[in-house]
Amino acid sequence: MNNPIKFTTAEEAVKVIKSGDHIHLSSVASAPQCLIKAMCERGARKEFEHVHIHHLHTEGPAPYAAPEFEGIFQLDSFFVGGNVRKVTQSGYADYIPVFLSETQKLYRSGVLPCNVAMIQVCPPDKHGYVSLGTSVDATLAAVECADTVIAVVNRHVPRSFGDAFLHLSQIDLFVEDDTPLEEAHFSVPNEVETAIGKYCAELIEDGACLQMGIGAIPNAVLAQLGNHKNLGIHTEMFADGVLPLVESGVINGANKAIDKGKMVSTFLMGSQKVYDFIDNNPGVAMMDVGYTNDPFIIAKNPKVTAINSALQVDLTGQICADSLGTKFYSGVGGQIDFMYGASRSEGGKAILAMPSVTNKGMSKIANTLTEGAGVVTTRAHMHWFVTEYGAVDLYGKSMQERARLIISVAHPDHREELDRAAFERYGSHHAYIKMTCK
């Protein structure tokens, strides 16, 4: 690199923001907190208005979504994370329903403008390249389409490979800040989650290519895979749970048809161990979300096994994963990208796994979805359904067969009520199906 970077302050950098602009923030651990803080200080002084903020899930504070910034900032997120859930549910922020695979398309197609992309990158190498580290997702598309790119150069951002590299010439303003990245830590799986993990693990074959999210259930699944062989990773994200399996050689990508030997992801969320793991690691490819979540790319690998979760499932197999009734809780995310991709994969399995009841003991399996709940994944996409009471395959099953199978893995306290609902829905013939269908 011939010319050293000319740094400015966060306060100076965000002066490029003007009224009506659309701002993209890099995701999860890479949310550029120093720029967010400086931007909100300008907003508090009412130096602009009607600035639109877009991002996937972010870790850390999201002050721009607070009610006091009404009319100054408008958050239209692609996913409703915990840090913006209450303000979104109260109407001060909003949500754009979109497949995770298509978040990048919103920018590249021009459906959404991107005036300013605010990102974090690692320090440049000798050739003048920096890396987006833990967050490629739709951020790469935002950088490509933005009028102005502001990059926080942070030595804690890992130098990841794949689509993560940017040349310094693609960046307009540089800010230096070495605040450690936000970490995410997850609880140890409880008895219910462990049972779900065991049933899911029994469905995973040697040589499978895995997609699973984060949290207790994915960790419970991963904990059961120590005796498996030649597993691969092609996912939208991964966390700490994969690391022991990589170290033991269980995850090696040897059976993958594309990206053989590489772990493919688009963003990460975990502890510092995960960030250290991907740093300068050619075995990990951090790719554009249009690649990782394309169902037709996903399906190129054999035995793709996708494990996703839900908030509620009805007796026909409709899956609600983004809302509690009319209140948005998360988002469409990549569930249908991977459920469909896995179902197209040779020997693939699409698995929906969730506890049978909520923390308050209410059944998450219902005759019909709660009024206002959205269908993220259709009944036609539902294949394997897993709770702590077992795993059932719904693919190719009739509506009455599906109801019988779904009820069989519901919580025992709720099975009689669900069976009565199915009888009322389908009539007396349902009892015949229940007794005779194997």
Coordinates of C-alpha atoms in Angstrom, one line a residue:
M1 CA 0.0 0.0 0.0
N2 CA 1.7 3.2 -1.2
N3 CA -0.5 5.8 0.5
P4 CA -1.4 5.8 4.1
I5 CA -5.0 6.2 5.1
K6 CA -6.2 9.7 5.9
F7 CA -8.4 9.3 9.0
T8 CA -11.1 11.6 10.1
T9 CA -13.3 11.6 13.2
A10 CA -16.7 10.0 13.4
E11 CA -18.2 13.4 14.0
E12 CA -16.7 14.7 10.8
A13 CA -17.5 11.6 8.8
V14 CA -21.3 11.6 9.5
K15 CA -21.6 15.2 8.3
V16 CA -22.2 13.7 4.8
I17 CA -25.6 12.6 6.0
K18 CA -28.4 14.9 4.9
S19 CA -32.2 14.9 5.2
G20 CA -34.0 12.1 3.4
D21 CA -30.9 9.9 3.1
H22 CA -31.0 6.1 3.3
I23 CA -28.3 4.7 5.6
H24 CA -27.1 1.0 5.6
L25 CA -25.4 -0.2 8.8
S26 CA -23.3 -3.4 8.8
S27 CA -24.8 -6.2 10.7
V28 CA -24.6 -8.1 14.0
A29 CA -21.1 -7.8 15.6
S30 CA -20.0 -5.3 12.9
A31 CA -22.5 -2.5 13.6
P32 CA -20.3 0.6 13.6
Q33 CA -21.2 2.0 17.1
C34 CA -18.9 5.0 17.0
L35 CA -20.6 6.2 13.7
I36 CA -24.1 5.4 15.1
K37 CA -23.3 7.5 18.2
A38 CA -22.1 10.4 16.1
M39 CA -25.0 10.2 13.8
C40 CA -27.5 10.2 16.7
E41 CA -25.8 13.3 18.2
R42 CA -26.4 15.1 14.9
G43 CA -30.0 13.9 15.0
A44 CA -30.4 15.1 18.6
R45 CA -29.4 18.6 17.4
K46 CA -32.0 18.3 14.6
E47 CA -29.5 18.9 11.9
F48 CA -31.5 16.7 9.5
E49 CA -34.8 14.9 9.3
H50 CA -36.4 11.8 7.7
V51 CA -33.2 9.8 7.5
H52 CA -34.0 6.1 6.8
I53 CA -31.9 3.4 8.5
H54 CA -31.7 -0.1 7.1
H55 CA -29.9 -3.2 8.5
L56 CA -30.3 -6.8 9.4
H57 CA -30.0 -7.9 13.0
T58 CA -27.5 -5.8 14.9
E59 CA -25.9 -6.4 18.3
G60 CA -25.4 -3.5 20.7
P61 CA -27.5 -0.3 21.2
A62 CA -29.8 1.1 18.5
P63 CA -30.5 4.6 19.8
Y64 CA -31.7 5.9 16.4
A65 CA -34.9 3.7 16.8
A66 CA -35.9 5.5 20.1
P67 CA -39.3 7.3 20.1
E68 CA -37.6 10.7 20.7
F69 CA -36.1 10.5 17.2
E70 CA -39.5 10.3 15.6
G71 CA -39.4 12.4 12.4
I72 CA -35.6 12.4 12.4
F73 CA -34.8 8.7 11.9
Q74 CA -37.0 6.1 10.5
L75 CA -35.8 2.5 11.0
D76 CA -36.9 0.1 8.3
S77 CA -35.0 -3.0 9.2
F78 CA -34.7 -6.3 7.2
F79 CA -35.0 -8.3 10.5
V80 CA -36.4 -7.4 13.9
G81 CA -33.7 -8.1 16.5
G82 CA -34.0 -7.9 20.2
N83 CA -32.5 -4.4 20.4
V84 CA -35.3 -2.9 18.2
R85 CA -38.2 -5.3 19.0
K86 CA -40.2 -3.1 21.4
V87 CA -40.0 0.0 19.3
T88 CA -41.0 -1.9 16.2
Q89 CA -43.9 -3.5 17.9
S90 CA -45.0 -0.1 19.2
G91 CA -44.8 1.4 15.7
Y92 CA -41.9 3.8 16.1
A93 CA -39.8 1.6 13.9
D94 CA -40.8 -0.6 11.0
Y95 CA -39.9 -3.8 9.2
I96 CA -39.4 -4.8 5.5
P97 CA -40.4 -8.4 4.9
V98 CA -37.9 -9.9 2.6
F99 CA -36.1 -13.2 2.1
L100 CA -32.6 -12.9 3.4
S101 CA -31.3 -14.0 0.0
E102 CA -32.9 -10.9 -1.5
T103 CA -31.8 -8.3 1.0
Q104 CA -28.8 -7.5 -1.3
K105 CA -31.2 -7.3 -4.3
L106 CA -33.1 -4.4 -2.7
Y107 CA -29.9 -2.3 -3.2
R108 CA -28.7 -3.8 -6.4
S109 CA -32.0 -3.5 -8.1
G110 CA -32.5 0.1 -7.0
V111 CA -35.7 -0.7 -5.0
L112 CA -34.0 0.9 -2.0
P113 CA -31.5 3.6 -2.5
C114 CA -28.3 3.6 -0.4
N115 CA -26.9 7.1 0.1
V116 CA -24.4 6.2 2.9
A117 CA -23.0 2.8 3.9
M118 CA -21.5 2.7 7.3
I119 CA -19.3 -0.3 7.9
Q120 CA -16.5 -1.8 9.9
V121 CA -13.3 -3.3 8.3
C122 CA -10.0 -4.7 9.4
P123 CA -6.8 -2.7 8.8
P124 CA -5.5 -2.9 5.2
D125 CA -3.0 -5.4 4.0
K126 CA 0.1 -4.4 2.0
H127 CA -2.0 -4.5 -1.2
G128 CA -4.6 -2.0 0.0
Y129 CA -7.3 -4.5 0.8
V130 CA -9.5 -4.5 3.9
S131 CA -12.0 -7.2 4.9
L132 CA -15.6 -6.9 6.1
G133 CA -14.8 -9.5 8.7
T134 CA -18.0 -10.9 10.3
S135 CA -20.6 -9.2 8.1
V136 CA -20.7 -9.6 4.4
D137 CA -24.5 -10.3 4.0
A138 CA -26.2 -7.3 2.3
T139 CA -23.4 -5.0 3.3
L140 CA -21.3 -5.7 0.2
A141 CA -24.2 -4.7 -2.0
A142 CA -24.7 -1.6 0.0
V143 CA -21.0 -0.7 -0.5
E144 CA -21.3 -1.3 -4.2
C145 CA -24.4 1.0 -4.5
A146 CA -23.8 3.7 -1.9
D147 CA -23.0 7.3 -2.8
T148 CA -20.7 7.5 0.2
V149 CA -19.0 4.7 2.1
I150 CA -17.7 5.4 5.6
A151 CA -15.5 2.6 7.1
V152 CA -14.5 2.2 10.7
V153 CA -11.0 0.6 10.6
N154 CA -10.8 -1.6 13.6
R155 CA -8.0 -4.0 14.5
H156 CA -10.5 -6.3 16.2
V157 CA -12.3 -7.0 12.9
P158 CA -11.0 -10.4 11.6
R159 CA -9.5 -10.6 8.2
S160 CA -12.0 -13.0 6.6
F161 CA -11.9 -14.4 3.1
G162 CA -14.4 -15.0 0.4
D163 CA -16.4 -12.0 -0.8
A164 CA -15.3 -10.0 2.2
F165 CA -12.5 -8.0 0.6
L166 CA -12.8 -4.4 -0.4
H167 CA -10.1 -2.2 -1.9
L168 CA -9.4 1.1 -0.2
S169 CA -10.5 2.9 -3.4
Q170 CA -14.0 1.7 -2.7
I171 CA -14.2 3.6 0.5
D172 CA -14.6 7.4 0.8
L173 CA -14.1 8.2 4.5
F174 CA -12.1 6.4 7.1
V175 CA -12.5 6.5 10.9
E176 CA -10.2 4.7 13.3
D177 CA -11.8 3.0 16.3
D178 CA -10.5 -0.1 18.1
T179 CA -13.5 -0.9 20.3
P180 CA -13.8 -4.7 20.6
L181 CA -16.7 -6.3 18.6
E182 CA -19.9 -7.1 20.3
E183 CA -20.0 -10.7 21.5
A184 CA -23.0 -13.0 21.8
H185 CA -23.1 -15.8 24.4
F186 CA -25.7 -18.5 24.6
S187 CA -27.1 -20.5 27.5
V188 CA -26.4 -24.2 27.9
P189 CA -29.3 -26.2 26.4
N190 CA -31.9 -27.3 28.9
E191 CA -33.6 -30.7 29.0
V192 CA -36.2 -29.9 26.3
E193 CA -33.6 -28.4 24.0
T194 CA -31.3 -31.3 24.5
A195 CA -34.1 -33.8 23.6
I196 CA -34.8 -31.8 20.4
G197 CA -31.1 -31.8 19.6
K198 CA -30.9 -35.6 19.9
Y199 CA -33.9 -36.1 17.5
C200 CA -32.4 -33.7 15.0
A201 CA -29.0 -35.3 15.3
E202 CA -30.5 -38.7 14.5
L203 CA -31.7 -37.3 11.1
I204 CA -28.2 -36.0 10.2
E205 CA -26.3 -38.4 8.1
D206 CA -22.5 -38.7 7.6
G207 CA -21.4 -36.4 4.8
A208 CA -24.3 -34.0 5.4
C209 CA -23.9 -30.3 4.7
L210 CA -25.4 -28.3 7.6
Q211 CA -27.3 -25.1 8.0
M212 CA -28.5 -24.0 11.4
G213 CA -28.8 -20.8 13.2
I214 CA -27.7 -19.9 16.6
G215 CA -29.0 -20.5 20.1
A216 CA -29.7 -23.4 22.4
I217 CA -31.3 -25.8 19.9
P218 CA -28.5 -25.5 17.3
N219 CA -25.9 -25.9 20.0
A220 CA -27.8 -28.9 21.4
V221 CA -27.8 -30.5 17.9
L222 CA -24.1 -29.8 17.3
A223 CA -23.3 -31.3 20.7
Q224 CA -24.7 -34.6 19.5
L225 CA -22.6 -34.9 16.4
G226 CA -19.2 -35.9 17.8
N227 CA -19.3 -39.4 16.2
H228 CA -20.4 -38.2 12.7
K229 CA -18.0 -38.0 9.8
N230 CA -17.3 -35.6 6.9
L231 CA -19.9 -32.9 7.7
G232 CA -19.8 -29.7 5.8
I233 CA -21.1 -26.2 6.5
H234 CA -23.0 -24.0 4.1
T235 CA -25.1 -21.6 6.2
E236 CA -26.1 -18.0 6.6
M237 CA -24.4 -17.9 10.0
F238 CA -22.6 -20.0 12.6
A239 CA -21.4 -19.6 16.2
D240 CA -19.2 -21.2 18.8
G241 CA -21.0 -24.6 18.6
V242 CA -19.2 -25.6 15.3
L243 CA -15.7 -25.0 16.7
P244 CA -15.2 -28.3 18.6
L245 CA -16.4 -30.3 15.6
V246 CA -13.9 -28.5 13.3
E247 CA -11.1 -29.1 15.8
S248 CA -12.0 -32.9 16.0
G249 CA -12.3 -33.2 12.2
V250 CA -16.0 -34.0 12.1
I251 CA -16.6 -30.9 10.1
N252 CA -14.2 -30.9 7.2
G253 CA -16.3 -30.3 4.1
A254 CA -15.0 -33.3 2.3
N255 CA -18.4 -34.4 0.9
K256 CA -19.3 -31.0 -0.5
A257 CA -19.8 -30.7 -4.2
I258 CA -19.1 -26.9 -4.2
D259 CA -16.8 -25.0 -1.9
K260 CA -15.3 -28.4 -1.0
G261 CA -13.3 -28.2 2.3
K262 CA -14.6 -24.7 3.1
M263 CA -17.1 -23.5 5.6
V264 CA -19.4 -21.0 3.9
S265 CA -21.3 -18.3 5.8
T266 CA -22.5 -14.7 5.3
F267 CA -22.4 -13.3 8.8
L268 CA -21.3 -14.5 12.3
M269 CA -22.6 -14.0 15.8
G270 CA -20.7 -15.5 18.7
S271 CA -17.8 -15.1 21.1
Q272 CA -14.3 -13.8 20.4
K273 CA -13.3 -17.4 19.8
V274 CA -15.4 -17.4 16.6
Y275 CA -13.9 -14.1 15.4
D276 CA -10.4 -15.4 16.1
F277 CA -11.3 -18.6 14.2
I278 CA -12.2 -16.9 10.9
D279 CA -9.2 -14.5 11.1
N280 CA -6.8 -15.2 8.2
N281 CA -8.5 -18.6 7.8
P282 CA -8.8 -19.7 4.1
G283 CA -11.0 -22.6 5.3
V284 CA -13.8 -20.1 5.9
A285 CA -15.5 -18.2 3.0
M286 CA -17.6 -15.2 4.1
M287 CA -19.8 -14.8 1.1
D288 CA -22.5 -12.4 -0.3
V289 CA -25.9 -13.3 1.0
G290 CA -27.1 -13.7 -2.6
Y291 CA -24.8 -16.7 -2.8
T292 CA -25.1 -18.3 0.6
N293 CA -28.9 -18.1 0.6
D294 CA -29.7 -18.8 -3.0
P295 CA -31.8 -22.1 -2.8
F296 CA -30.4 -23.2 -6.2
I297 CA -26.8 -22.8 -4.9
I298 CA -27.7 -24.5 -1.6
A299 CA -29.1 -27.5 -3.5
K300 CA -25.8 -28.1 -5.4
N301 CA -24.4 -29.8 -2.3
P302 CA -25.6 -33.3 -1.4
K303 CA -27.4 -34.1 1.8
V304 CA -28.0 -30.5 2.8
T305 CA -29.6 -30.6 6.2
A306 CA -31.3 -27.4 7.2
I307 CA -32.5 -26.9 10.8
N308 CA -34.7 -23.9 11.5
S309 CA -37.1 -22.9 14.3
A310 CA -40.5 -21.2 14.6
L311 CA -42.8 -19.4 16.9
Q312 CA -45.9 -21.4 16.0
V313 CA -47.0 -24.2 13.7
D314 CA -50.6 -25.1 12.8
L315 CA -52.1 -28.6 12.2
T316 CA -51.6 -28.3 8.4
G317 CA -47.8 -27.5 8.8
Q318 CA -47.9 -23.8 8.2
I319 CA -45.0 -22.1 9.9
C320 CA -45.0 -18.7 11.6
A321 CA -41.5 -17.6 12.4
D322 CA -41.6 -13.8 12.3
S323 CA -44.5 -12.6 14.4
L324 CA -46.6 -13.2 17.6
G325 CA -50.0 -12.5 16.2
T326 CA -49.8 -9.0 14.7
K327 CA -46.6 -8.1 16.6
F328 CA -43.4 -8.6 14.7
Y329 CA -40.8 -10.6 16.7
S330 CA -38.0 -11.4 14.2
G331 CA -38.2 -11.7 10.4
V332 CA -38.5 -13.9 7.4
G333 CA -34.7 -14.4 7.5
G334 CA -33.2 -17.3 5.6
Q335 CA -35.7 -20.0 6.7
I336 CA -37.4 -20.5 3.4
D337 CA -34.2 -20.1 1.4
F338 CA -32.7 -23.1 3.2
M339 CA -35.9 -25.1 3.7
Y340 CA -36.4 -25.0 -0.1
G341 CA -32.7 -25.4 -0.9
A342 CA -32.4 -28.4 1.4
S343 CA -35.5 -30.1 -0.1
R344 CA -34.0 -29.7 -3.6
S345 CA -30.6 -31.2 -2.5
E346 CA -29.9 -34.8 -3.3
G347 CA -30.5 -36.6 -0.1
G348 CA -31.3 -33.3 1.6
K349 CA -33.6 -32.8 4.7
A350 CA -35.5 -29.7 5.7
I351 CA -36.1 -29.8 9.4
L352 CA -38.3 -27.5 11.5
A353 CA -37.4 -27.9 15.2
M354 CA -39.0 -26.1 18.2
P355 CA -40.2 -26.8 21.8
S356 CA -43.8 -28.0 21.9
V357 CA -44.8 -25.3 24.4
T358 CA -43.8 -21.7 25.3
N359 CA -42.1 -20.8 28.6
K360 CA -45.6 -20.2 30.0
G361 CA -46.8 -23.7 29.0
M362 CA -48.9 -22.6 26.0
S363 CA -48.9 -24.9 23.0
K364 CA -46.8 -23.7 20.1
I365 CA -48.8 -26.1 18.0
A366 CA -52.2 -24.8 17.2
N367 CA -55.2 -25.7 15.1
T368 CA -54.9 -22.4 13.3
L369 CA -52.2 -19.8 13.6
T370 CA -52.9 -16.9 15.9
E371 CA -54.9 -14.1 14.2
G372 CA -52.5 -11.8 12.5
A373 CA -49.6 -14.3 12.5
G374 CA -47.7 -14.5 9.2
V375 CA -46.9 -17.6 7.2
V376 CA -43.2 -17.5 6.7
T377 CA -42.9 -21.0 5.3
T378 CA -45.8 -22.7 3.6
R379 CA -47.3 -26.1 4.4
A380 CA -45.9 -27.3 1.1
H381 CA -42.3 -26.6 2.2
M382 CA -42.7 -28.4 5.6
H383 CA -40.9 -31.8 5.6
W384 CA -39.5 -32.9 9.0
F385 CA -41.0 -31.5 12.2
V386 CA -39.2 -32.1 15.5
T387 CA -40.2 -31.3 19.1
E388 CA -38.9 -32.8 22.3
Y389 CA -41.5 -35.6 21.8
G390 CA -40.1 -36.9 18.5
A391 CA -39.6 -36.3 14.8
V392 CA -42.2 -36.8 12.1
D393 CA -41.9 -36.6 8.3
L394 CA -44.8 -34.6 6.8
Y395 CA -43.6 -34.7 3.2
G396 CA -46.2 -36.4 0.9
K397 CA -48.7 -36.7 3.7
S398 CA -52.4 -35.6 3.4
M399 CA -53.8 -32.9 5.5
Q400 CA -55.4 -35.4 7.9
E401 CA -52.3 -37.5 8.1
R402 CA -50.3 -34.3 8.8
A403 CA -52.6 -33.4 11.7
R404 CA -52.3 -36.8 13.2
L405 CA -48.5 -36.7 13.0
I406 CA -48.1 -33.2 14.3
I407 CA -50.4 -33.9 17.2
S408 CA -48.2 -37.0 18.0
V409 CA -45.3 -34.7 18.9
A410 CA -47.3 -32.0 20.7
H411 CA -47.1 -31.7 24.5
P412 CA -49.3 -34.4 26.1
D413 CA -51.2 -31.8 28.0
H414 CA -52.5 -30.3 24.7
R415 CA -53.0 -33.4 22.5
E416 CA -56.6 -34.0 23.4
E417 CA -57.6 -30.4 22.6
L418 CA -55.7 -30.5 19.3
D419 CA -57.2 -33.9 18.4
R420 CA -60.7 -32.4 19.1
A421 CA -59.9 -29.5 16.8
A422 CA -58.8 -31.8 14.0
F423 CA -62.0 -33.8 14.4
E424 CA -64.0 -30.6 14.1
R425 CA -62.0 -29.6 11.1
Y426 CA -62.1 -32.9 9.2
G427 CA -65.1 -34.7 10.5
S428 CA -65.5 -38.2 11.8
H429 CA -63.3 -39.6 9.0
H430 CA -60.3 -38.1 10.9
A431 CA -60.8 -40.8 13.6
Y432 CA -60.5 -43.5 10.9
I433 CA -57.3 -41.9 9.5
K434 CA -55.9 -41.6 13.0
M435 CA -56.4 -45.3 13.6
T436 CA -55.4 -46.7 10.3
C437 CA -52.6 -44.5 8.9
K438 CA -49.1 -45.7 9.7

